[in-house]
Amino acid sequence: MYQYTAPMLNPSRKPRSRLELARRLWRLTQPASGFLFENAEFLSAEVEVDPRRARALLPLALWPLATDRATLFVAHFPQTSFGSVYNECGLFLHLRGDALHCPWILVDDDVALITGRELLGYPKKLGTIELSFGQDQVSGRVCRRGARIVEIQGALGAAVHPPPPVEGRPTFNVKGGVGLLPQTLVAFRPKEQIVEARRAKIELHVSPAEHDPIHELGFGRVREGWYHRLHLGGRSLPLPLMPVSPA
């Protein structure tokens, strides 16, 4: 268990000037520790997927980088620079060159949704995420709009040194809203410091869901399973690369 005190920011008091607003945003995105998230816990499964279906979820510019691997994960964030405590479930498509693209991700906190989507292009949606992180066992159940999407269990094994990265890889996402303005392909590499890493024996079940049909990727065998506790994010902004089609 980790004790945490959220930043003392009063959202009910409007900033008196643009300078004050800028200072408040700076405190949120540039914490003294250097990390937006501390002691985050991840259970992740690296799985085989159909590379043709994976390519269909990529922006056109990334098609040549498609592979047959993806990582499906659940995570708990007990300490954040913006004061939220929340859970997350997401999908990373692995690209050539040890890079990642995130086409789907759910959270159970609206502030985390806005922060991740607007700053870094993670296509976050609200969902129901029930997680249990024990000493040697992790379990999760993820639902949205009444449909069960992911069930995952992990039996934790031996610690690993040095640990493999989680999000600390080159990442390509798409930022932009709906409308006449084009969306933009952006690149960044999240900063992370891994505190603990253990192998995990994963049991994973992905169910058909009308509004979240990630099962259509054709999930195959689990290649590797991992548990990580880490500090993540901060002090870098995404680099715009090119406009992309919303299709």
mmCIF file of C-alpha atoms in Angstrom:
data_model
loop_
_atom_site.group_PDB
_atom_site.id
_atom_site.type_symbol
_atom_site.label_atom_id
_atom_site.label_comp_id
_atom_site.label_asym_id
_atom_site.label_seq_id
_atom_site.Cartn_x
_atom_site.Cartn_y
_atom_site.Cartn_z
ATOM 1 C CA MET A 1 0.000 0.000 0.000
ATOM 2 C CA TYR A 2 1.223 3.476 -0.901
ATOM 3 C CA GLN A 3 0.175 6.698 0.806
ATOM 4 C CA TYR A 4 -0.362 9.652 -1.468
ATOM 5 C CA THR A 5 -1.536 13.225 -1.076
ATOM 6 C CA ALA A 6 -3.054 14.803 -4.179
ATOM 7 C CA PRO A 7 -1.835 18.214 -5.377
ATOM 8 C CA MET A 8 -3.517 21.103 -3.563
ATOM 9 C CA LEU A 9 -5.231 22.704 -6.529
ATOM 10 C CA ASN A 10 -8.694 24.214 -6.152
ATOM 11 C CA PRO A 11 -10.649 23.573 -9.383
ATOM 12 C CA SER A 12 -13.605 25.622 -8.118
ATOM 13 C CA ARG A 13 -11.515 28.818 -8.128
ATOM 14 C CA LYS A 14 -11.054 30.199 -11.604
ATOM 15 C CA PRO A 15 -7.546 31.400 -12.505
ATOM 16 C CA ARG A 16 -7.267 35.205 -12.295
ATOM 17 C CA SER A 17 -5.077 35.483 -15.384
ATOM 18 C CA ARG A 18 -3.627 33.491 -18.242
ATOM 19 C CA LEU A 19 -0.315 33.488 -16.392
ATOM 20 C CA GLU A 20 -1.902 31.853 -13.356
ATOM 21 C CA LEU A 21 -3.632 29.303 -15.605
ATOM 22 C CA ALA A 22 -0.302 28.526 -17.264
ATOM 23 C CA ARG A 23 1.336 28.071 -13.859
ATOM 24 C CA ARG A 24 -1.407 25.683 -12.718
ATOM 25 C CA LEU A 25 -1.118 23.605 -15.886
ATOM 26 C CA TRP A 26 2.671 23.548 -15.524
ATOM 27 C CA ARG A 27 2.403 22.156 -11.983
ATOM 28 C CA LEU A 28 0.155 19.372 -13.272
ATOM 29 C CA THR A 29 2.250 18.368 -16.288
ATOM 30 C CA GLN A 30 5.709 19.035 -14.826
ATOM 31 C CA PRO A 31 5.661 17.633 -11.271
ATOM 32 C CA ALA A 32 8.661 18.028 -9.009
ATOM 33 C CA SER A 33 9.305 14.272 -9.107
ATOM 34 C CA GLY A 34 9.584 14.372 -12.905
ATOM 35 C CA PHE A 35 6.806 11.771 -13.321
ATOM 36 C CA LEU A 36 3.089 12.209 -14.002
ATOM 37 C CA PHE A 37 2.378 8.761 -12.534
ATOM 38 C CA GLU A 38 4.143 7.063 -9.633
ATOM 39 C CA ASN A 39 3.944 3.449 -8.460
ATOM 40 C CA ALA A 40 1.665 2.478 -11.345
ATOM 41 C CA GLU A 41 0.996 -1.274 -11.537
ATOM 42 C CA PHE A 42 0.673 -3.059 -14.890
ATOM 43 C CA LEU A 43 -0.286 -6.607 -15.826
ATOM 44 C CA SER A 44 0.390 -7.134 -19.526
ATOM 45 C CA ALA A 45 0.111 -9.968 -22.023
ATOM 46 C CA GLU A 46 2.091 -9.959 -25.261
ATOM 47 C CA VAL A 47 -0.073 -11.894 -27.715
ATOM 48 C CA GLU A 48 -0.086 -12.991 -31.329
ATOM 49 C CA VAL A 49 -2.557 -11.207 -33.630
ATOM 50 C CA ASP A 50 -3.498 -11.312 -37.311
ATOM 51 C CA PRO A 51 -1.060 -8.841 -38.948
ATOM 52 C CA ARG A 52 -3.543 -7.914 -41.705
ATOM 53 C CA ARG A 53 -6.188 -6.985 -39.165
ATOM 54 C CA ALA A 54 -3.620 -5.156 -37.056
ATOM 55 C CA ARG A 55 -2.557 -3.113 -40.090
ATOM 56 C CA ALA A 56 -6.191 -2.057 -40.616
ATOM 57 C CA LEU A 57 -6.061 -0.279 -37.232
ATOM 58 C CA LEU A 58 -2.915 1.674 -38.115
ATOM 59 C CA PRO A 59 -2.668 5.072 -39.824
ATOM 60 C CA LEU A 60 -1.675 4.622 -43.477
ATOM 61 C CA ALA A 61 1.839 5.945 -42.829
ATOM 62 C CA LEU A 62 2.462 3.119 -40.330
ATOM 63 C CA TRP A 63 1.243 0.231 -42.508
ATOM 64 C CA PRO A 64 4.795 -0.848 -43.477
ATOM 65 C CA LEU A 65 5.645 -1.190 -39.777
ATOM 66 C CA ALA A 66 2.849 -3.640 -38.882
ATOM 67 C CA THR A 67 3.742 -6.882 -37.070
ATOM 68 C CA ASP A 68 1.903 -9.909 -35.689
ATOM 69 C CA ARG A 69 2.278 -8.842 -32.042
ATOM 70 C CA ALA A 70 0.218 -6.788 -29.623
ATOM 71 C CA THR A 71 0.202 -6.126 -25.886
ATOM 72 C CA LEU A 72 -3.073 -6.085 -23.959
ATOM 73 C CA PHE A 73 -2.734 -4.650 -20.465
ATOM 74 C CA VAL A 74 -4.593 -3.569 -17.351
ATOM 75 C CA ALA A 75 -3.124 -0.979 -14.995
ATOM 76 C CA HIS A 76 -3.802 0.823 -11.721
ATOM 77 C CA PHE A 77 -2.575 4.385 -11.156
ATOM 78 C CA PRO A 78 -2.566 5.226 -7.422
ATOM 79 C CA GLN A 79 -0.535 8.465 -7.660
ATOM 80 C CA THR A 80 -0.945 11.076 -10.389
ATOM 81 C CA SER A 81 0.127 14.686 -10.798
ATOM 82 C CA PHE A 82 -3.510 15.676 -11.467
ATOM 83 C CA GLY A 83 -4.957 14.037 -8.338
ATOM 84 C CA SER A 84 -6.905 11.139 -9.866
ATOM 85 C CA VAL A 85 -6.698 7.511 -8.795
ATOM 86 C CA TYR A 86 -7.908 5.300 -11.617
ATOM 87 C CA ASN A 87 -7.742 2.054 -13.593
ATOM 88 C CA GLU A 88 -6.954 1.506 -17.264
ATOM 89 C CA CYS A 89 -7.122 -1.214 -19.910
ATOM 90 C CA GLY A 90 -5.429 -0.749 -23.260
ATOM 91 C CA LEU A 91 -4.013 -2.264 -26.408
ATOM 92 C CA PHE A 92 -0.621 -1.568 -27.969
ATOM 93 C CA LEU A 93 0.168 -2.746 -31.485
ATOM 94 C CA HIS A 94 3.855 -3.555 -31.853
ATOM 95 C CA LEU A 95 5.621 -1.943 -34.808
ATOM 96 C CA ARG A 96 8.945 -2.693 -36.430
ATOM 97 C CA GLY A 97 11.815 -0.955 -34.657
ATOM 98 C CA ASP A 98 10.426 -1.769 -31.182
ATOM 99 C CA ALA A 99 7.794 0.973 -31.484
ATOM 100 C CA LEU A 100 4.137 1.085 -30.380
ATOM 101 C CA HIS A 101 0.776 2.428 -31.545
ATOM 102 C CA CYS A 102 -2.298 2.581 -29.304
ATOM 103 C CA PRO A 103 -5.624 2.119 -31.183
ATOM 104 C CA TRP A 104 -7.849 1.369 -28.165
ATOM 105 C CA ILE A 105 -7.837 2.218 -24.466
ATOM 106 C CA LEU A 106 -10.372 2.497 -21.636
ATOM 107 C CA VAL A 107 -10.162 4.368 -18.330
ATOM 108 C CA ASP A 108 -12.586 4.887 -15.452
ATOM 109 C CA ASP A 109 -11.722 8.545 -14.769
ATOM 110 C CA ASP A 110 -12.705 11.541 -16.902
ATOM 111 C CA VAL A 111 -9.635 13.658 -16.068
ATOM 112 C CA ALA A 112 -7.315 10.820 -17.095
ATOM 113 C CA LEU A 113 -9.334 10.446 -20.287
ATOM 114 C CA ILE A 114 -8.968 14.101 -21.270
ATOM 115 C CA THR A 115 -5.307 14.333 -20.277
ATOM 116 C CA GLY A 116 -4.210 11.264 -22.222
ATOM 117 C CA ARG A 117 -6.323 11.973 -25.281
ATOM 118 C CA GLU A 118 -5.638 15.680 -25.692
ATOM 119 C CA LEU A 119 -1.932 15.682 -24.793
ATOM 120 C CA LEU A 120 -0.677 12.411 -26.285
ATOM 121 C CA GLY A 121 -3.334 11.106 -28.663
ATOM 122 C CA TYR A 122 -4.368 8.039 -26.677
ATOM 123 C CA PRO A 123 -7.953 7.314 -27.897
ATOM 124 C CA LYS A 124 -9.377 6.935 -24.400
ATOM 125 C CA LYS A 125 -13.010 6.086 -23.622
ATOM 126 C CA LEU A 126 -14.770 5.559 -20.313
ATOM 127 C CA GLY A 127 -15.357 1.989 -19.152
ATOM 128 C CA THR A 128 -15.817 -0.146 -16.049
ATOM 129 C CA ILE A 129 -12.540 -1.697 -14.914
ATOM 130 C CA GLU A 130 -12.350 -3.962 -11.861
ATOM 131 C CA LEU A 131 -8.810 -4.861 -10.812
ATOM 132 C CA SER A 132 -7.274 -6.776 -7.931
ATOM 133 C CA PHE A 133 -3.509 -6.601 -7.373
ATOM 134 C CA GLY A 134 -2.377 -9.117 -4.758
ATOM 135 C CA GLN A 135 1.012 -10.312 -3.563
ATOM 136 C CA ASP A 136 1.295 -13.075 -6.188
ATOM 137 C CA GLN A 137 -1.943 -12.825 -8.163
ATOM 138 C CA VAL A 138 -3.553 -10.150 -10.342
ATOM 139 C CA SER A 139 -7.017 -10.280 -11.868
ATOM 140 C CA GLY A 140 -9.058 -7.894 -13.981
ATOM 141 C CA ARG A 141 -12.458 -7.596 -15.602
ATOM 142 C CA VAL A 142 -13.237 -4.870 -18.144
ATOM 143 C CA CYS A 143 -16.679 -3.863 -19.435
ATOM 144 C CA ARG A 144 -18.196 -1.042 -21.475
ATOM 145 C CA ARG A 145 -21.815 -0.287 -22.343
ATOM 146 C CA GLY A 146 -22.922 -3.451 -20.570
ATOM 147 C CA ALA A 147 -20.629 -5.747 -22.568
ATOM 148 C CA ARG A 148 -17.775 -7.719 -21.053
ATOM 149 C CA ILE A 149 -14.645 -7.160 -23.161
ATOM 150 C CA VAL A 150 -11.578 -8.456 -21.306
ATOM 151 C CA GLU A 151 -10.975 -10.920 -18.493
ATOM 152 C CA ILE A 152 -7.382 -11.422 -17.419
ATOM 153 C CA GLN A 153 -5.603 -13.263 -14.615
ATOM 154 C CA GLY A 154 -1.919 -13.409 -13.858
ATOM 155 C CA ALA A 155 0.048 -15.617 -11.477
ATOM 156 C CA LEU A 156 3.216 -13.680 -10.632
ATOM 157 C CA GLY A 157 6.575 -15.396 -10.766
ATOM 158 C CA ALA A 158 10.221 -14.516 -10.378
ATOM 159 C CA ALA A 159 11.644 -11.002 -10.515
ATOM 160 C CA VAL A 160 13.593 -10.085 -13.648
ATOM 161 C CA HIS A 161 16.728 -7.929 -13.938
ATOM 162 C CA PRO A 162 17.109 -5.965 -16.116
ATOM 163 C CA PRO A 163 13.374 -5.534 -16.764
ATOM 164 C CA PRO A 164 11.830 -5.094 -20.208
ATOM 165 C CA PRO A 165 10.162 -1.726 -20.952
ATOM 166 C CA VAL A 166 6.430 -1.149 -20.693
ATOM 167 C CA GLU A 167 5.633 2.163 -22.391
ATOM 168 C CA GLY A 168 9.195 3.460 -22.635
ATOM 169 C CA ARG A 169 9.463 2.877 -26.392
ATOM 170 C CA PRO A 170 8.996 5.064 -29.479
ATOM 171 C CA THR A 171 5.233 5.641 -29.721
ATOM 172 C CA PHE A 172 3.157 6.870 -32.653
ATOM 173 C CA ASN A 173 -0.394 8.083 -31.966
ATOM 174 C CA VAL A 174 -2.961 10.249 -33.727
ATOM 175 C CA LYS A 175 -4.161 13.550 -32.240
ATOM 176 C CA GLY A 176 -7.102 15.644 -33.391
ATOM 177 C CA GLY A 177 -10.848 15.939 -33.105
ATOM 178 C CA VAL A 178 -13.792 15.439 -35.410
ATOM 179 C CA GLY A 179 -14.340 18.119 -38.047
ATOM 180 C CA LEU A 180 -12.669 19.821 -40.974
ATOM 181 C CA LEU A 181 -9.227 20.104 -39.399
ATOM 182 C CA PRO A 182 -6.936 17.149 -40.173
ATOM 183 C CA GLN A 183 -5.714 14.802 -37.515
ATOM 184 C CA THR A 184 -1.985 14.608 -36.882
ATOM 185 C CA LEU A 185 0.381 11.699 -36.475
ATOM 186 C CA VAL A 186 2.612 12.413 -33.463
ATOM 187 C CA ALA A 187 5.695 10.695 -32.065
ATOM 188 C CA PHE A 188 7.060 10.578 -28.522
ATOM 189 C CA ARG A 189 8.834 8.264 -26.106
ATOM 190 C CA PRO A 190 7.338 8.089 -22.620
ATOM 191 C CA LYS A 191 9.759 8.455 -19.753
ATOM 192 C CA GLU A 192 9.612 5.517 -17.350
ATOM 193 C CA GLN A 193 11.480 4.185 -14.347
ATOM 194 C CA ILE A 194 10.726 0.568 -13.520
ATOM 195 C CA VAL A 195 10.700 -0.184 -9.807
ATOM 196 C CA GLU A 196 9.759 -3.876 -9.982
ATOM 197 C CA ALA A 197 9.261 -6.411 -12.771
ATOM 198 C CA ARG A 198 8.115 -10.033 -12.528
ATOM 199 C CA ARG A 199 7.159 -12.660 -15.030
ATOM 200 C CA ALA A 200 3.491 -13.647 -15.027
ATOM 201 C CA LYS A 201 1.559 -16.673 -16.222
ATOM 202 C CA ILE A 202 -1.423 -15.120 -17.991
ATOM 203 C CA GLU A 203 -4.919 -16.388 -18.656
ATOM 204 C CA LEU A 204 -6.640 -14.036 -21.116
ATOM 205 C CA HIS A 205 -10.128 -13.995 -22.599
ATOM 206 C CA VAL A 206 -11.318 -11.314 -25.030
ATOM 207 C CA SER A 207 -15.054 -11.324 -25.796
ATOM 208 C CA PRO A 208 -16.952 -9.940 -28.787
ATOM 209 C CA ALA A 209 -18.368 -6.481 -28.050
ATOM 210 C CA GLU A 210 -20.374 -4.417 -30.524
ATOM 211 C CA HIS A 211 -18.847 -1.070 -29.551
ATOM 212 C CA ASP A 212 -15.325 -2.376 -28.808
ATOM 213 C CA PRO A 213 -14.642 -5.190 -31.308
ATOM 214 C CA ILE A 214 -10.977 -5.710 -30.461
ATOM 215 C CA HIS A 215 -11.571 -9.486 -30.593
ATOM 216 C CA GLU A 216 -11.504 -9.131 -34.390
ATOM 217 C CA LEU A 217 -7.707 -8.872 -34.165
ATOM 218 C CA GLY A 218 -7.737 -12.654 -33.811
ATOM 219 C CA PHE A 219 -5.876 -12.967 -30.530
ATOM 220 C CA GLY A 220 -3.673 -16.048 -30.488
ATOM 221 C CA ARG A 221 -1.344 -17.494 -27.898
ATOM 222 C CA VAL A 222 0.172 -15.413 -25.129
ATOM 223 C CA ARG A 223 3.886 -15.136 -25.852
ATOM 224 C CA GLU A 224 4.874 -13.438 -22.606
ATOM 225 C CA GLY A 225 3.228 -12.146 -19.451
ATOM 226 C CA TRP A 226 4.588 -9.426 -17.173
ATOM 227 C CA TYR A 227 3.882 -7.532 -13.974
ATOM 228 C CA HIS A 228 5.501 -4.103 -13.605
ATOM 229 C CA ARG A 229 5.455 -1.384 -10.967
ATOM 230 C CA LEU A 230 6.885 1.860 -12.317
ATOM 231 C CA HIS A 231 6.974 5.640 -12.476
ATOM 232 C CA LEU A 232 5.849 7.039 -15.808
ATOM 233 C CA GLY A 233 5.605 10.155 -17.947
ATOM 234 C CA GLY A 234 6.580 13.789 -17.780
ATOM 235 C CA ARG A 235 8.843 16.454 -19.285
ATOM 236 C CA SER A 236 8.298 15.710 -22.974
ATOM 237 C CA LEU A 237 5.739 16.753 -25.581
ATOM 238 C CA PRO A 238 4.749 14.809 -28.711
ATOM 239 C CA LEU A 239 6.415 15.751 -31.991
ATOM 240 C CA PRO A 240 3.935 16.401 -34.858
ATOM 241 C CA LEU A 241 4.944 14.379 -37.929
ATOM 242 C CA MET A 242 2.243 14.707 -40.615
ATOM 243 C CA PRO A 243 -1.493 15.106 -41.151
ATOM 244 C CA VAL A 244 -3.404 11.837 -41.473
ATOM 245 C CA SER A 245 -6.842 10.884 -42.715
ATOM 246 C CA PRO A 246 -9.466 10.099 -40.035
ATOM 247 C CA ALA A 247 -10.382 7.017 -42.118
#
